[in-house]
Backbone as CSV, one residue per row, in Angstrom:
resi,resn,N_x,N_y,N_z,CA_x,CA_y,CA_z,C_x,C_y,C_z
1,UNK,-0.682,-24.618,-23.495,-0.440,-22.887,-23.964,-1.166,-22.104,-23.691
2,UNK,-1.222,-21.355,-23.313,-1.977,-20.180,-23.252,-1.947,-19.685,-25.107
3,UNK,-4.373,-19.853,-25.363,-3.498,-19.369,-26.802,-3.510,-17.831,-27.308
4,UNK,-4.060,-17.081,-26.018,-3.187,-15.924,-26.519,-2.205,-15.782,-26.465
5,UNK,-1.480,-15.480,-25.802,0.576,-15.560,-24.679,0.874,-15.550,-26.222
6,UNK,1.194,-16.337,-27.769,2.121,-16.097,-29.217,1.772,-15.055,-29.484
7,UNK,0.074,-14.099,-28.968,-0.040,-13.338,-30.180,0.315,-11.752,-29.906
8,UNK,0.437,-11.984,-29.062,1.149,-10.608,-27.801,1.966,-10.036,-28.414
9,UNK,1.880,-8.975,-28.585,2.542,-7.848,-29.534,3.921,-7.839,-27.853
10,UNK,5.133,-8.005,-28.194,6.136,-7.682,-27.401,6.292,-6.690,-26.986
11,UNK,6.069,-5.976,-26.959,5.426,-4.275,-26.051,4.666,-4.866,-24.777
12,UNK,4.548,-5.295,-25.363,3.076,-5.756,-23.944,3.322,-6.498,-23.059
13,UNK,4.324,-7.771,-23.467,5.212,-9.125,-22.366,5.734,-7.827,-21.936
14,UNK,7.046,-7.277,-22.913,7.990,-6.340,-21.361,7.225,-5.764,-20.801
15,UNK,6.265,-4.978,-21.014,5.432,-3.871,-19.843,5.417,-5.169,-18.860
16,UNK,4.744,-5.993,-18.808,4.099,-6.766,-17.948,5.406,-6.929,-17.091
17,UNK,6.634,-6.914,-18.020,7.465,-7.739,-16.766,7.898,-7.035,-16.422
18,UNK,8.560,-5.492,-16.916,8.597,-4.624,-16.610,8.028,-4.242,-14.861
19,UNK,6.471,-4.241,-15.197,6.166,-4.268,-13.968,5.663,-4.343,-12.761
20,UNK,6.286,-6.237,-12.662,6.560,-7.282,-12.036,8.074,-6.844,-11.364
21,UNK,9.077,-6.950,-12.228,10.466,-6.034,-11.422,9.789,-4.923,-10.728
22,UNK,9.411,-4.156,-11.615,9.658,-2.231,-10.453,8.647,-2.631,-9.282
23,UNK,7.374,-3.542,-9.088,7.142,-3.063,-7.635,7.299,-4.684,-7.140
24,UNK,8.690,-5.430,-7.253,8.908,-6.550,-6.630,10.426,-5.709,-6.118
25,UNK,10.956,-4.829,-6.892,12.384,-4.377,-6.163,11.296,-3.518,-5.225
26,UNK,10.546,-2.366,-5.319,9.752,-1.905,-4.593,9.537,-1.848,-3.247
27,UNK,8.409,-3.555,-3.193,8.680,-4.041,-1.627,9.531,-4.214,-1.042
28,UNK,11.159,-4.680,-1.625,12.335,-5.109,-0.766,13.110,-3.700,-0.841
29,UNK,12.887,-2.508,-0.732,13.901,-1.736,-0.706,14.141,-1.889,0.457
30,UNK,15.270,-1.389,1.233,15.590,-1.691,2.188,15.849,-0.986,3.647
31,UNK,15.462,0.032,3.482,14.918,1.347,3.890,15.155,1.065,5.461
32,UNK,14.074,-0.366,5.487,13.594,-0.443,7.315,14.281,-1.644,6.774
33,UNK,14.476,-2.445,7.769,14.136,-4.014,8.362,13.211,-4.816,7.367
34,UNK,13.723,-5.374,6.961,12.743,-6.074,6.176,12.197,-8.184,6.170
35,UNK,11.339,-7.972,6.367,10.765,-9.355,7.241,10.283,-10.066,5.286
36,UNK,10.847,-11.272,5.662,11.112,-11.963,4.435,9.870,-12.575,3.891
37,UNK,9.210,-13.324,5.038,8.429,-13.615,5.367,7.269,-12.853,4.259
38,UNK,6.901,-11.634,4.264,6.008,-10.623,4.523,6.186,-10.469,3.316
39,UNK,7.083,-10.141,2.891,7.333,-9.393,1.121,6.630,-10.899,0.068
40,UNK,6.919,-12.739,0.715,6.825,-12.809,-0.028,4.750,-13.270,-0.045
41,UNK,4.363,-13.043,0.996,2.711,-12.675,0.794,2.411,-11.574,0.387
42,UNK,3.285,-10.651,0.249,2.582,-9.354,-0.720,3.148,-9.460,-1.787
43,UNK,3.393,-10.368,-2.187,3.872,-10.657,-3.612,2.835,-11.716,-3.499
44,UNK,2.804,-13.036,-2.623,1.423,-13.630,-3.636,-0.245,-12.895,-3.463
45,UNK,-0.320,-12.447,-2.997,-1.529,-11.151,-2.833,-1.223,-9.930,-4.099
46,UNK,-0.242,-10.078,-4.585,-0.606,-9.071,-6.204,-0.788,-10.353,-7.226
47,UNK,-0.205,-10.938,-7.294,-0.155,-12.416,-8.071,-2.174,-12.141,-8.300
48,UNK,-2.996,-12.289,-7.413,-4.661,-12.381,-6.650,-4.944,-11.352,-7.790
49,UNK,-4.311,-9.712,-8.170,-5.671,-8.753,-8.344,-5.742,-8.901,-9.946
50,UNK,-6.997,-8.293,-9.472,-7.253,-8.714,-11.516,-7.623,-7.383,-11.906
51,UNK,-8.090,-7.470,-12.653,-9.157,-6.617,-13.591,-9.677,-5.646,-13.081
52,UNK,-10.658,-6.056,-12.367,-11.601,-5.452,-11.671,-11.429,-4.887,-10.477
53,UNK,-9.813,-5.783,-10.056,-9.726,-4.797,-8.807,-9.603,-2.993,-9.404
54,UNK,-8.124,-2.502,-10.419,-8.086,-1.984,-10.455,-9.153,-0.989,-10.907
55,UNK,-10.236,-1.560,-11.475,-10.939,-1.037,-11.639,-11.140,0.069,-10.705
56,UNK,-11.676,-0.290,-9.845,-12.207,-0.333,-8.359,-11.373,0.983,-7.645
57,UNK,-10.687,0.328,-7.514,-9.137,1.181,-7.417,-9.308,2.921,-7.573
58,UNK,-9.478,2.911,-9.107,-9.634,4.000,-10.371,-11.035,4.960,-9.357
59,UNK,-11.655,3.662,-8.641,-13.265,4.914,-8.506,-12.973,5.789,-7.026
60,UNK,-12.614,5.134,-6.206,-12.336,5.715,-4.850,-10.968,4.950,-3.820
61,UNK,-10.415,5.842,-3.067,-9.175,5.088,-1.953,-10.340,4.684,-1.696
62,UNK,-11.448,4.325,-0.448,-11.910,3.846,0.068,-11.569,1.877,-0.053
63,UNK,-11.766,2.201,-1.837,-11.800,0.537,-2.345,-10.400,0.679,-2.719
64,UNK,-9.524,0.971,-3.342,-8.573,0.823,-2.465,-7.230,0.663,-2.176
65,UNK,-7.353,1.019,0.105,-7.582,0.630,0.827,-7.918,-0.607,1.463
66,UNK,-9.142,-0.501,1.170,-10.178,-2.246,1.681,-9.746,-3.144,0.997
67,UNK,-7.968,-3.158,-0.265,-7.888,-4.210,-0.552,-6.395,-4.486,-0.157
68,UNK,-6.245,-5.767,0.034,-5.380,-6.038,0.317,-3.994,-5.718,-0.316
69,UNK,-4.240,-6.624,-2.209,-3.346,-5.913,-3.304,-3.581,-4.748,-3.724
70,UNK,-4.416,-3.336,-3.371,-4.670,-2.520,-4.030,-3.344,-1.965,-2.614
71,UNK,-3.134,-1.889,-1.330,-2.490,-1.055,-0.253,-0.810,-1.681,-0.891
72,UNK,-1.354,-3.418,-1.637,0.270,-3.355,-1.671,0.890,-3.179,-2.891
73,UNK,-0.034,-2.859,-3.662,0.789,-1.712,-5.436,0.637,0.075,-3.979
74,UNK,0.217,-0.193,-3.999,0.065,1.629,-3.474,0.831,1.947,-2.460
75,UNK,1.357,0.724,-1.921,3.435,1.093,-0.897,3.919,0.489,-2.109
76,UNK,4.036,0.504,-3.546,4.964,0.087,-3.768,5.034,1.658,-5.417
77,UNK,3.886,2.620,-4.577,3.770,3.485,-5.478,4.630,4.314,-5.009
78,UNK,4.143,4.335,-3.493,4.876,5.768,-2.155,5.947,5.097,-2.292
79,UNK,6.755,4.213,-2.309,8.053,4.239,-1.864,9.119,4.486,-3.063
80,UNK,8.291,4.612,-4.150,9.119,5.390,-5.795,8.555,6.756,-5.258
81,UNK,8.526,7.281,-4.658,7.805,8.288,-3.911,8.489,8.610,-3.301
82,UNK,9.473,7.303,-2.497,10.358,7.595,-0.500,9.158,8.654,0.089
83,UNK,7.274,7.862,-0.281,6.723,8.792,1.137,5.656,7.781,1.442
84,UNK,6.743,6.730,1.939,5.495,5.584,2.137,5.169,5.483,3.811
85,UNK,5.624,6.690,4.622,5.192,6.928,5.615,3.740,6.815,6.583
86,UNK,2.965,7.364,5.433,2.003,7.867,5.953,1.092,6.786,5.630
87,UNK,1.099,5.374,4.765,0.635,4.608,5.085,1.631,3.934,5.814
88,UNK,2.326,3.439,5.530,2.995,2.773,6.845,1.922,2.824,8.925
89,UNK,2.000,4.429,8.936,1.550,4.884,10.319,-0.050,4.412,10.015
90,UNK,-0.066,4.188,9.380,-1.561,3.741,8.630,-2.258,3.038,9.966
91,UNK,-1.593,2.047,8.745,-1.355,0.655,8.404,-0.685,0.334,9.960
92,UNK,-0.023,0.779,10.633,1.059,0.964,12.392,-0.799,0.870,13.048
93,UNK,-1.409,1.557,12.530,-2.601,2.340,13.569,-3.531,0.625,13.688
94,UNK,-3.809,0.435,11.991,-4.593,-0.939,12.548,-4.279,-1.877,13.083
95,UNK,-3.317,-2.460,12.940,-2.505,-3.459,14.142,-2.381,-3.183,15.210
96,UNK,-2.313,-1.352,16.081,-2.375,-1.359,16.999,-3.878,-1.526,17.404
97,UNK,-4.624,-1.950,16.608,-6.196,-2.299,17.144,-6.634,-3.851,17.789
98,UNK,-5.813,-3.944,16.395,-5.633,-6.390,17.637,-5.099,-6.520,18.525
99,UNK,-3.851,-5.675,18.942,-2.688,-5.800,20.094,-3.833,-6.183,21.254
100,UNK,-3.251,-6.750,22.188,-4.075,-7.003,22.611,-3.911,-6.217,24.127
101,UNK,-4.783,-6.029,25.180,-5.070,-4.985,25.536,-3.895,-4.492,27.158
102,UNK,-3.264,-5.732,26.978,-1.794,-5.434,28.013,-0.670,-5.111,27.074
103,UNK,-0.148,-5.391,26.655,0.570,-4.168,25.089,0.111,-3.338,23.956
104,UNK,-1.405,-2.688,24.090,-1.656,-1.692,23.708,-1.105,-0.351,24.564
105,UNK,-0.092,-0.198,25.525,0.380,0.887,26.031,2.543,0.860,25.689
106,UNK,2.435,-0.299,25.324,4.295,0.079,25.088,3.873,-0.438,23.170
107,UNK,2.773,-0.272,22.870,2.909,0.411,20.947,2.320,1.257,21.189
108,UNK,1.642,1.451,21.530,1.324,3.471,21.216,1.978,4.102,21.768
109,UNK,2.462,3.970,22.228,4.518,4.466,22.967,5.434,4.197,21.767
110,UNK,5.800,3.141,20.529,6.127,2.957,20.160,6.065,3.400,18.583
111,UNK,4.242,3.835,18.666,3.769,4.408,17.098,4.112,5.584,17.394
112,UNK,3.791,6.457,18.665,4.357,7.691,18.630,5.599,8.120,18.222
113,UNK,6.035,7.349,18.951,8.164,7.876,18.976,8.775,7.704,17.325
114,UNK,7.494,6.950,16.792,8.556,6.048,15.651,7.371,7.426,14.395
115,UNK,6.635,8.103,14.377,5.402,8.250,13.438,5.093,10.046,13.766
116,UNK,4.876,10.537,15.147,3.891,11.561,15.870,4.720,12.051,16.063
117,UNK,5.882,12.155,17.275,6.366,12.870,18.184,7.067,14.142,17.129
118,UNK,7.823,15.033,17.284,8.582,16.366,16.267,9.881,15.154,16.016
119,UNK,9.733,15.453,14.939,11.924,14.595,14.767,11.530,13.175,14.454
120,UNK,10.678,12.433,15.039,10.770,11.032,14.609,11.108,10.712,13.576
121,UNK,11.917,9.230,13.262,12.760,8.570,12.394,11.442,8.490,11.191
122,UNK,10.581,8.807,11.003,8.908,8.269,10.156,8.097,8.914,10.197
123,UNK,8.414,10.516,10.213,7.885,11.411,11.062,6.332,11.713,9.610
124,UNK,5.038,11.803,10.354,4.002,12.572,8.930,3.932,13.704,9.980
125,UNK,3.217,13.748,8.594,2.951,15.502,8.760,0.984,15.566,8.655
126,UNK,1.307,15.727,10.662,-0.370,15.769,12.282,-0.263,17.191,12.088
127,UNK,-1.164,18.205,12.453,-1.409,19.796,12.747,-0.658,19.210,14.396
128,UNK,-0.027,20.577,14.905,0.319,20.359,16.121,-0.503,20.357,17.460
129,UNK,-1.810,19.922,17.490,-3.224,20.330,17.883,-3.748,18.736,18.269
130,UNK,-3.536,17.930,16.835,-3.712,16.653,16.882,-2.011,15.999,16.861
131,UNK,-1.134,16.671,17.282,-0.146,15.670,18.255,-0.194,15.988,19.685
132,UNK,-0.676,16.881,20.047,-1.179,16.526,21.422,-1.957,15.988,22.302
133,UNK,-2.694,16.205,21.087,-4.319,15.585,21.463,-3.187,13.692,21.564
134,UNK,-2.983,13.295,20.242,-2.570,12.096,20.391,-1.691,11.688,21.564
135,UNK,-0.539,12.666,21.791,0.342,12.839,23.198,-0.243,12.426,24.658
136,UNK,-1.766,12.956,24.576,-2.477,13.193,25.833,-3.382,11.818,25.740
137,UNK,-3.316,11.455,25.237,-3.889,9.899,24.548,-3.307,8.323,25.361
138,UNK,-2.220,8.861,25.083,-0.680,7.777,25.429,-1.343,7.739,26.803
139,UNK,-1.760,8.323,27.340,-1.906,8.335,29.017,-2.990,6.663,29.122
140,UNK,-3.851,6.838,28.097,-5.085,6.298,28.124,-4.901,4.386,27.514
141,UNK,-3.953,4.226,26.198,-4.122,3.717,24.683,-4.859,3.078,25.089
142,UNK,-5.454,3.386,25.516,-6.924,2.509,24.153,-7.490,2.560,22.830
143,UNK,-8.681,1.732,22.375,-8.365,1.970,20.982,-8.951,2.474,20.206
144,UNK,-9.096,2.952,20.034,-8.981,5.168,19.571,-8.364,6.108,19.933
145,UNK,-7.205,5.890,20.534,-5.675,6.484,20.690,-5.552,7.112,19.749
146,UNK,-5.477,6.653,18.670,-4.456,6.596,17.039,-6.019,7.418,16.048
147,UNK,-7.364,7.946,16.896,-8.402,7.850,15.573,-8.278,9.120,15.205
148,UNK,-7.483,9.815,15.250,-8.316,11.568,15.034,-7.171,11.778,13.659
149,UNK,-5.551,10.670,14.181,-4.619,10.548,13.720,-4.867,10.377,12.611
150,UNK,-5.112,8.859,13.130,-4.789,7.864,11.843,-6.182,8.648,10.483
151,UNK,-6.961,9.676,10.945,-8.220,9.808,10.008,-7.665,10.607,9.113
152,UNK,-6.609,11.878,9.800,-6.321,13.148,9.129,-5.154,12.374,8.143
153,UNK,-4.273,11.731,7.898,-2.834,10.910,7.773,-4.025,10.337,6.133
154,UNK,-5.594,9.503,7.002,-6.235,9.097,5.635,-6.936,10.177,4.240
155,UNK,-7.218,11.335,4.793,-7.375,12.439,3.595,-5.789,13.113,3.425
156,UNK,-5.284,13.153,3.927,-4.449,13.908,3.483,-3.485,12.907,1.784
157,UNK,-3.789,11.324,2.365,-3.869,10.551,1.213,-4.884,10.305,0.606
158,UNK,-5.335,10.598,0.636,-7.012,10.326,-0.217,-6.438,11.866,-1.276
159,UNK,-6.121,13.494,-0.780,-5.989,14.376,-1.375,-5.046,14.518,-2.324
160,UNK,-3.434,13.986,-1.552,-2.416,13.946,-2.007,-2.117,13.003,-3.421
161,UNK,-1.291,11.923,-1.974,-0.267,11.118,-2.990,-1.746,10.294,-3.915
162,UNK,-3.162,9.997,-3.505,-4.215,8.507,-4.494,-3.864,9.774,-5.475
163,UNK,-4.501,11.285,-5.546,-4.381,11.152,-7.272,-2.988,11.728,-7.873
164,UNK,-2.294,11.851,-7.605,-0.881,11.050,-7.816,-0.774,9.880,-9.229
165,UNK,-1.229,9.538,-7.620,-0.990,7.067,-7.764,-2.056,7.136,-8.793
166,UNK,-2.588,7.767,-8.839,-4.255,8.097,-10.258,-3.500,8.492,-11.623
167,UNK,-2.502,9.061,-11.804,-1.854,9.283,-12.608,-0.137,8.553,-13.258
168,UNK,-0.363,7.752,-12.250,0.810,7.368,-12.146,1.082,6.164,-13.386
169,UNK,2.340,6.052,-13.918,2.808,5.458,-14.455,2.055,3.561,-14.471
170,UNK,2.341,3.286,-13.231,1.891,2.560,-12.619,0.715,1.785,-12.897
171,UNK,-0.045,2.909,-12.551,-1.232,2.263,-12.400,-2.134,2.116,-13.696
172,UNK,-1.588,3.477,-14.615,-1.484,3.441,-16.251,-0.947,1.524,-17.161
173,UNK,-0.212,1.059,-16.759,-0.106,-0.082,-17.132,-0.721,-0.606,-16.634
174,UNK,-0.906,-0.886,-14.903,-1.590,-1.990,-14.903,-3.363,-1.893,-15.667
175,UNK,-3.814,-0.615,-15.210,-4.992,-0.315,-16.554,-4.556,-0.672,-18.122
176,UNK,-3.398,-1.161,-18.743,-3.786,-1.237,-19.718,-3.481,-2.706,-19.858
177,UNK,-2.571,-3.505,-19.115,-2.476,-4.727,-19.502,-3.534,-5.351,-19.180
178,UNK,-4.795,-5.041,-17.964,-6.234,-5.762,-17.847,-6.635,-5.851,-18.659
179,UNK,-6.906,-4.205,-19.375,-7.539,-4.491,-20.724,-7.414,-5.338,-22.103
180,UNK,-5.743,-5.480,-21.757,-5.028,-5.760,-23.520,-4.582,-6.893,-23.363
181,UNK,-4.519,-7.595,-22.372,-3.291,-8.842,-21.805,-4.709,-10.307,-21.579
182,UNK,-4.350,-10.814,-21.802,-5.049,-12.175,-21.836,-5.269,-12.314,-20.460
183,UNK,-5.936,-13.020,-19.094,-5.305,-13.259,-18.267,-4.494,-14.134,-17.633
184,UNK,-4.612,-15.151,-18.698,-3.500,-16.359,-18.459,-1.977,-16.402,-18.637
185,UNK,-2.105,-14.901,-19.068,-0.645,-14.627,-20.447,0.659,-13.997,-19.197
186,UNK,-0.453,-12.976,-17.940,0.137,-12.168,-16.654,0.678,-13.526,-15.802
187,UNK,-0.226,-14.870,-16.174,0.455,-15.780,-14.973,1.688,-16.104,-15.364
188,UNK,1.458,-16.910,-16.962,2.752,-17.498,-17.772,3.346,-16.874,-17.694
189,UNK,4.031,-16.192,-18.238,5.214,-14.961,-18.538,6.001,-14.893,-16.124
190,UNK,5.114,-15.074,-15.844,5.472,-15.080,-13.708,4.995,-13.772,-13.263
191,UNK,4.797,-12.965,-13.878,4.986,-11.954,-13.005,3.960,-11.141,-11.472
192,UNK,4.900,-11.030,-10.775,4.050,-10.289,-9.640,2.756,-10.194,-10.098
193,UNK,1.614,-9.042,-11.482,0.972,-8.712,-11.008,0.007,-9.851,-12.470
194,UNK,-0.845,-10.498,-10.971,-1.669,-11.694,-11.722,-2.694,-11.095,-12.637
195,UNK,-3.411,-13.326,-12.277,-4.978,-12.819,-12.371,-5.969,-13.182,-11.134
196,UNK,-7.289,-13.466,-10.780,-7.833,-13.926,-9.537,-8.317,-15.373,-10.144
197,UNK,-7.984,-14.973,-11.744,-8.808,-16.351,-11.969,-8.045,-16.517,-13.802
198,UNK,-8.407,-17.826,-14.083,-7.650,-17.889,-15.207,-8.989,-18.526,-16.684
199,UNK,-8.872,-17.518,-17.475,-10.363,-17.821,-18.687,-9.774,-17.657,-19.727
200,UNK,-8.272,-18.423,-19.801,-7.881,-19.128,-20.857,-7.990,-20.769,-21.444
201,UNK,-7.832,-20.950,-21.791,-7.388,-22.139,-22.086,-6.271,-22.831,-21.963
202,UNK,-5.441,-23.716,-21.359,-4.113,-23.831,-20.986,-3.079,-24.628,-21.932
């Protein structure tokens, strides 16, 4: 048994469990059809989040977005605010770039109609000039089709959502657990926030 687990304050254990349930619930919220395999994969990613990861996320938005665990936690935060469409669009653009050439035209049209077109189901906040430029890019549907729109949404998230994320209870709780809870304790309580390595004796 983890030597530090029995000595942990009850409030610390409760906080870890609360975070586990909060992120697990938000990742499975049914606003859109849910792929259960993807939910399980995201949960596994978050289990591997380390204290060092959390500290890197706080240093820059690039660090957060370049970390799969960071994007998963950030998604949970955005869902709690009902503002996840920006990150979903950014992710869709990343997936689009991996599409086979013969699939790009159809995929580009789908993304445009889902996120960019006026009054689309998950419309993101873009200026009219960028919307029109992106619409014209559909005729070519190359790798750079959404580059300008994606960059503007990235900047918007960095200046807006990311700043709120840094002051959110979610990231504060993660930071607290990272500095006060033995890493093996997070694993023992079965939390969805865990560690990448076990430094305590079993």
